[in-house]
């Protein structure tokens, strides 16, 4: 299956570079380019991409607001795209808002080419971009800045003891293989538990599950 990608960045050379890189890989096709957030919102509705590479800082409408509109209720699109936020600095406060808006992760603009391609494939497959340690650090910092949300207590209570253990490890940024090694269970069993956890807490992907774990106090920032 071909992954259709929309690139939103106010720098033409960045857009062209990303487009050339992604188009050179089998199974990935860049279907559109937007120079600002407003164009990204319009093109997303018309082109219905699978993945959007969204720059955080853009004129007219920034990437955060564009992501909120695209991922919000009532958006006129056949399917909900996965959004990867692009940022120049790993301390960009906007990333916190992006994660809460429903973004599936973020990527630094100076990432290696293979990291960009990997990110597109990962989020298109329904997972989240949680591997970089900086992502885990930023989520932890975000959680530390706000009070725990009580509305998640009921959903947390629905988890079995094993599922709570899995959610804690997800919140710590562990991969499925790392969780399997920690709990001494098969990786396929971990995948089953992760799927149940996401369903019970109402998370779209692992990034949202991490935020839920911090919001409810199940995991504390280090």
C-alpha positions as a LaTeX table, in Angstrom:
\begin{tabular}{lrrr}
\hline
Residue & $x$ (\AA) & $y$ (\AA) & $z$ (\AA) \\
\hline
Unk1 & 0.00 & 0.00 & 0.00 \\
Unk2 & 1.33 & 3.43 & $-0.92$ \\
Unk3 & 1.63 & 5.98 & 1.88 \\
Unk4 & 0.41 & 9.40 & 0.72 \\
Unk5 & 2.26 & 12.25 & 2.42 \\
Unk6 & 1.51 & 15.97 & 2.69 \\
Unk7 & 4.42 & 18.26 & 3.60 \\
Unk8 & 3.67 & 21.55 & 5.35 \\
Unk9 & 6.62 & 23.91 & 5.85 \\
Unk10 & 7.12 & 27.59 & 5.10 \\
Unk11 & 10.60 & 27.00 & 3.67 \\
Unk12 & 10.48 & 25.95 & 0.02 \\
Unk13 & 13.87 & 24.27 & 0.10 \\
Unk14 & 12.89 & 22.17 & 3.11 \\
Unk15 & 9.70 & 21.06 & 1.38 \\
Unk16 & 11.57 & 20.20 & $-1.81$ \\
Unk17 & 14.25 & 18.29 & 0.07 \\
Unk18 & 11.78 & 16.24 & 2.07 \\
Unk19 & 9.68 & 15.55 & $-1.03$ \\
Unk20 & 12.67 & 14.35 & $-3.06$ \\
Unk21 & 13.81 & 12.12 & $-0.21$ \\
Unk22 & 10.44 & 10.51 & 0.40 \\
Unk23 & 9.51 & 10.10 & $-3.27$ \\
Unk24 & 12.74 & 8.15 & $-3.79$ \\
Unk25 & 11.47 & 5.35 & $-1.53$ \\
Unk26 & 9.09 & 2.62 & $-2.63$ \\
Unk27 & 5.67 & 2.78 & $-1.08$ \\
Unk28 & 5.80 & 6.50 & $-0.23$ \\
Unk29 & 4.35 & 9.26 & $-2.39$ \\
Unk30 & 4.26 & 13.01 & $-1.70$ \\
Unk31 & 0.89 & 14.21 & $-2.93$ \\
Unk32 & 1.02 & 17.82 & $-1.83$ \\
Unk33 & 3.03 & 20.67 & $-0.31$ \\
Unk34 & 1.75 & 23.54 & 1.83 \\
Unk35 & 3.60 & 26.75 & 2.68 \\
Unk36 & 1.60 & 27.50 & 5.83 \\
Unk37 & $-0.91$ & 26.00 & 8.23 \\
Unk38 & $-3.95$ & 27.34 & 6.43 \\
Unk39 & $-2.86$ & 25.67 & 3.19 \\
Unk40 & $-2.17$ & 22.46 & 5.12 \\
Unk41 & $-5.74$ & 22.39 & 6.44 \\
Unk42 & $-7.19$ & 22.98 & 2.97 \\
Unk43 & $-4.94$ & 20.49 & 1.17 \\
Unk44 & $-5.45$ & 17.82 & 3.82 \\
Unk45 & $-9.20$ & 17.91 & 3.25 \\
Unk46 & $-8.77$ & 17.76 & $-0.53$ \\
Unk47 & $-5.89$ & 15.26 & $-0.83$ \\
Unk48 & $-6.76$ & 13.02 & 2.14 \\
Unk49 & $-3.14$ & 12.07 & 2.99 \\
Unk50 & $-2.13$ & 9.22 & 5.25 \\
Unk51 & 0.66 & 11.21 & 6.92 \\
Unk52 & 1.31 & 14.94 & 7.29 \\
Unk53 & 4.75 & 16.34 & 8.04 \\
Unk54 & 3.79 & 19.55 & 9.81 \\
Unk55 & 6.24 & 22.30 & 10.70 \\
Unk56 & 5.49 & 23.79 & 14.12 \\
Unk57 & 6.18 & 27.41 & 13.23 \\
Unk58 & 4.53 & 28.73 & 10.07 \\
Unk59 & 2.91 & 32.04 & 9.04 \\
Unk60 & $-0.84$ & 32.68 & 8.84 \\
Unk61 & $-1.66$ & 29.55 & 10.84 \\
Unk62 & 0.92 & 27.67 & 12.89 \\
Unk63 & 1.30 & 23.92 & 12.81 \\
Unk64 & $-0.34$ & 23.39 & 16.19 \\
Unk65 & $-3.57$ & 25.12 & 15.24 \\
Unk66 & $-3.55$ & 23.40 & 11.85 \\
Unk67 & $-3.17$ & 20.02 & 13.57 \\
Unk68 & $-6.04$ & 20.80 & 15.94 \\
Unk69 & $-8.33$ & 21.64 & 13.03 \\
Unk70 & $-7.35$ & 18.60 & 11.01 \\
Unk71 & $-7.66$ & 16.19 & 13.92 \\
Unk72 & $-10.71$ & 17.87 & 15.42 \\
Unk73 & $-14.32$ & 16.70 & 15.13 \\
Unk74 & $-16.22$ & 17.45 & 11.96 \\
Unk75 & $-13.17$ & 17.77 & 9.73 \\
Unk76 & $-14.22$ & 16.97 & 6.12 \\
Unk77 & $-11.84$ & 14.13 & 5.29 \\
Unk78 & $-12.37$ & 10.48 & 4.42 \\
Unk79 & $-9.76$ & 9.32 & 6.94 \\
Unk80 & $-7.95$ & 10.91 & 9.85 \\
Unk81 & $-4.29$ & 11.48 & 8.91 \\
Unk82 & $-1.34$ & 10.85 & 11.17 \\
Unk83 & 0.62 & 14.01 & 11.91 \\
Unk84 & 4.34 & 14.24 & 12.57 \\
Unk85 & 5.33 & 17.64 & 13.90 \\
Unk86 & 8.62 & 19.05 & 12.59 \\
Unk87 & 10.63 & 21.29 & 14.89 \\
Unk88 & 14.05 & 22.92 & 14.77 \\
Unk89 & 14.65 & 22.79 & 18.51 \\
Unk90 & 14.04 & 19.88 & 20.85 \\
Unk91 & 12.97 & 22.33 & 23.57 \\
Unk92 & 10.14 & 23.77 & 21.52 \\
Unk93 & 7.23 & 24.30 & 23.94 \\
Unk94 & 4.78 & 23.95 & 21.08 \\
Unk95 & 5.42 & 20.23 & 20.95 \\
Unk96 & 3.49 & 19.80 & 24.18 \\
Unk97 & 0.38 & 21.26 & 22.57 \\
Unk98 & 0.97 & 19.17 & 19.45 \\
Unk99 & 0.92 & 15.93 & 21.41 \\
Unk100 & $-2.30$ & 16.88 & 23.16 \\
Unk101 & $-3.80$ & 17.91 & 19.85 \\
Unk102 & $-3.38$ & 14.33 & 18.67 \\
Unk103 & $-0.07$ & 14.38 & 16.81 \\
Unk104 & 1.56 & 10.97 & 16.52 \\
Unk105 & 4.99 & 12.30 & 17.42 \\
Unk106 & 7.58 & 14.78 & 16.34 \\
Unk107 & 10.87 & 14.88 & 14.51 \\
Unk108 & 13.77 & 17.30 & 14.59 \\
Unk109 & 14.51 & 18.90 & 11.23 \\
Unk110 & 18.14 & 17.87 & 11.44 \\
Unk111 & 17.24 & 14.19 & 11.78 \\
Unk112 & 18.96 & 11.71 & 9.48 \\
Unk113 & 17.20 & 10.98 & 6.16 \\
Unk114 & 16.56 & 7.39 & 7.17 \\
Unk115 & 14.94 & 8.62 & 10.39 \\
Unk116 & 12.45 & 10.68 & 8.39 \\
Unk117 & 11.54 & 7.74 & 6.16 \\
Unk118 & 11.24 & 5.48 & 9.21 \\
Unk119 & 9.01 & 8.00 & 10.97 \\
Unk120 & 6.61 & 8.15 & 8.04 \\
Unk121 & 6.36 & 4.36 & 7.86 \\
Unk122 & 5.94 & 4.00 & 11.63 \\
Unk123 & 3.07 & 6.44 & 12.03 \\
Unk124 & 1.38 & 5.28 & 8.81 \\
Unk125 & 1.29 & 1.79 & 10.31 \\
Unk126 & $-0.64$ & 3.17 & 13.28 \\
Unk127 & 2.19 & 3.40 & 15.77 \\
Unk128 & 3.73 & 6.49 & 17.28 \\
Unk129 & 7.15 & 8.07 & 17.08 \\
Unk130 & 8.36 & 7.53 & 20.63 \\
Unk131 & 11.83 & 6.12 & 20.13 \\
Unk132 & 13.97 & 9.27 & 20.52 \\
Unk133 & 14.79 & 9.87 & 24.16 \\
Unk134 & 14.06 & 13.55 & 23.67 \\
Unk135 & 10.42 & 12.69 & 23.00 \\
Unk136 & 10.08 & 10.95 & 26.33 \\
Unk137 & 11.80 & 13.85 & 28.08 \\
Unk138 & 9.49 & 16.42 & 26.54 \\
Unk139 & 6.37 & 14.47 & 27.43 \\
Unk140 & 7.62 & 14.15 & 31.00 \\
Unk141 & 8.28 & 17.89 & 31.17 \\
Unk142 & 4.84 & 18.58 & 29.75 \\
Unk143 & 3.18 & 16.37 & 32.35 \\
Unk144 & 5.13 & 17.98 & 35.18 \\
Unk145 & 3.74 & 21.39 & 34.27 \\
Unk146 & 0.09 & 20.53 & 34.74 \\
Unk147 & $-2.06$ & 18.92 & 37.45 \\
Unk148 & $-3.13$ & 15.32 & 37.02 \\
Unk149 & $-6.44$ & 14.85 & 35.24 \\
Unk150 & $-9.06$ & 13.16 & 37.40 \\
Unk151 & $-11.29$ & 12.29 & 34.46 \\
Unk152 & $-8.98$ & 9.41 & 33.55 \\
Unk153 & $-9.47$ & 7.57 & 36.84 \\
Unk154 & $-12.47$ & 5.59 & 35.60 \\
Unk155 & $-10.64$ & 4.45 & 32.47 \\
Unk156 & $-7.59$ & 3.56 & 34.52 \\
Unk157 & $-9.73$ & 1.40 & 36.79 \\
Unk158 & $-10.78$ & $-0.70$ & 33.80 \\
Unk159 & $-7.23$ & $-1.99$ & 33.30 \\
Unk160 & $-6.13$ & $-5.33$ & 34.68 \\
Unk161 & $-3.04$ & $-5.46$ & 36.85 \\
Unk162 & $-0.96$ & $-6.69$ & 33.91 \\
Unk163 & $-2.33$ & $-3.97$ & 31.63 \\
Unk164 & $-1.39$ & $-1.34$ & 34.21 \\
Unk165 & 2.14 & $-2.74$ & 34.26 \\
Unk166 & 2.28 & $-2.50$ & 30.49 \\
Unk167 & 0.96 & 1.08 & 30.54 \\
Unk168 & 3.62 & 2.08 & 33.07 \\
Unk169 & 6.34 & 0.70 & 30.80 \\
Unk170 & 4.80 & 2.41 & 27.77 \\
Unk171 & 4.86 & 5.63 & 29.80 \\
Unk172 & 8.56 & 5.10 & 30.40 \\
Unk173 & 9.12 & 4.95 & 26.64 \\
Unk174 & 9.81 & 1.22 & 26.46 \\
Unk175 & 9.43 & $-0.63$ & 23.15 \\
Unk176 & 7.43 & $-3.85$ & 22.86 \\
Unk177 & 10.60 & $-5.95$ & 22.97 \\
Unk178 & 11.79 & $-4.11$ & 26.09 \\
Unk179 & 8.42 & $-4.61$ & 27.76 \\
Unk180 & 8.51 & $-8.31$ & 26.90 \\
Unk181 & 11.97 & $-8.68$ & 28.45 \\
Unk182 & 10.95 & $-6.78$ & 31.58 \\
Unk183 & 7.77 & $-8.77$ & 32.19 \\
Unk184 & 9.19 & $-12.10$ & 30.94 \\
Unk185 & 6.42 & $-12.58$ & 28.40 \\
Unk186 & 6.31 & $-13.05$ & 24.62 \\
Unk187 & 6.42 & $-9.97$ & 22.41 \\
Unk188 & 3.18 & $-11.05$ & 20.72 \\
Unk189 & 1.55 & $-11.10$ & 24.15 \\
Unk190 & 2.82 & $-7.56$ & 24.72 \\
Unk191 & 1.22 & $-6.45$ & 21.45 \\
Unk192 & $-2.09$ & $-7.90$ & 22.62 \\
Unk193 & $-1.85$ & $-6.09$ & 25.96 \\
Unk194 & $-0.90$ & $-2.82$ & 24.27 \\
Unk195 & $-3.91$ & $-3.05$ & 21.98 \\
Unk196 & $-6.23$ & $-3.59$ & 24.95 \\
Unk197 & $-4.63$ & $-0.73$ & 26.89 \\
Unk198 & $-5.08$ & 1.71 & 24.01 \\
Unk199 & $-8.72$ & 0.69 & 23.60 \\
Unk200 & $-9.56$ & 0.95 & 27.30 \\
Unk201 & $-7.95$ & 4.34 & 27.90 \\
Unk202 & $-9.18$ & 5.77 & 24.61 \\
Unk203 & $-5.72$ & 6.43 & 23.17 \\
Unk204 & $-5.11$ & 6.62 & 19.43 \\
Unk205 & $-1.52$ & 5.46 & 19.74 \\
Unk206 & 1.40 & 5.10 & 22.14 \\
Unk207 & 2.05 & 8.84 & 22.38 \\
Unk208 & $-1.49$ & 9.41 & 23.65 \\
Unk209 & $-1.10$ & 6.45 & 26.03 \\
Unk210 & 2.05 & 8.03 & 27.46 \\
Unk211 & 0.26 & 11.31 & 28.02 \\
Unk212 & $-2.61$ & 9.44 & 29.70 \\
Unk213 & $-0.17$ & 7.63 & 32.00 \\
Unk214 & 1.35 & 10.94 & 33.10 \\
Unk215 & $-1.98$ & 12.76 & 33.33 \\
Unk216 & $-3.41$ & 10.15 & 35.70 \\
Unk217 & $-0.29$ & 10.03 & 37.83 \\
Unk218 & 0.44 & 6.42 & 36.95 \\
Unk219 & 3.88 & 7.51 & 35.78 \\
Unk220 & 5.78 & 10.39 & 37.37 \\
Unk221 & 8.30 & 12.59 & 35.55 \\
Unk222 & 11.88 & 11.66 & 36.39 \\
\hline
\end{tabular}
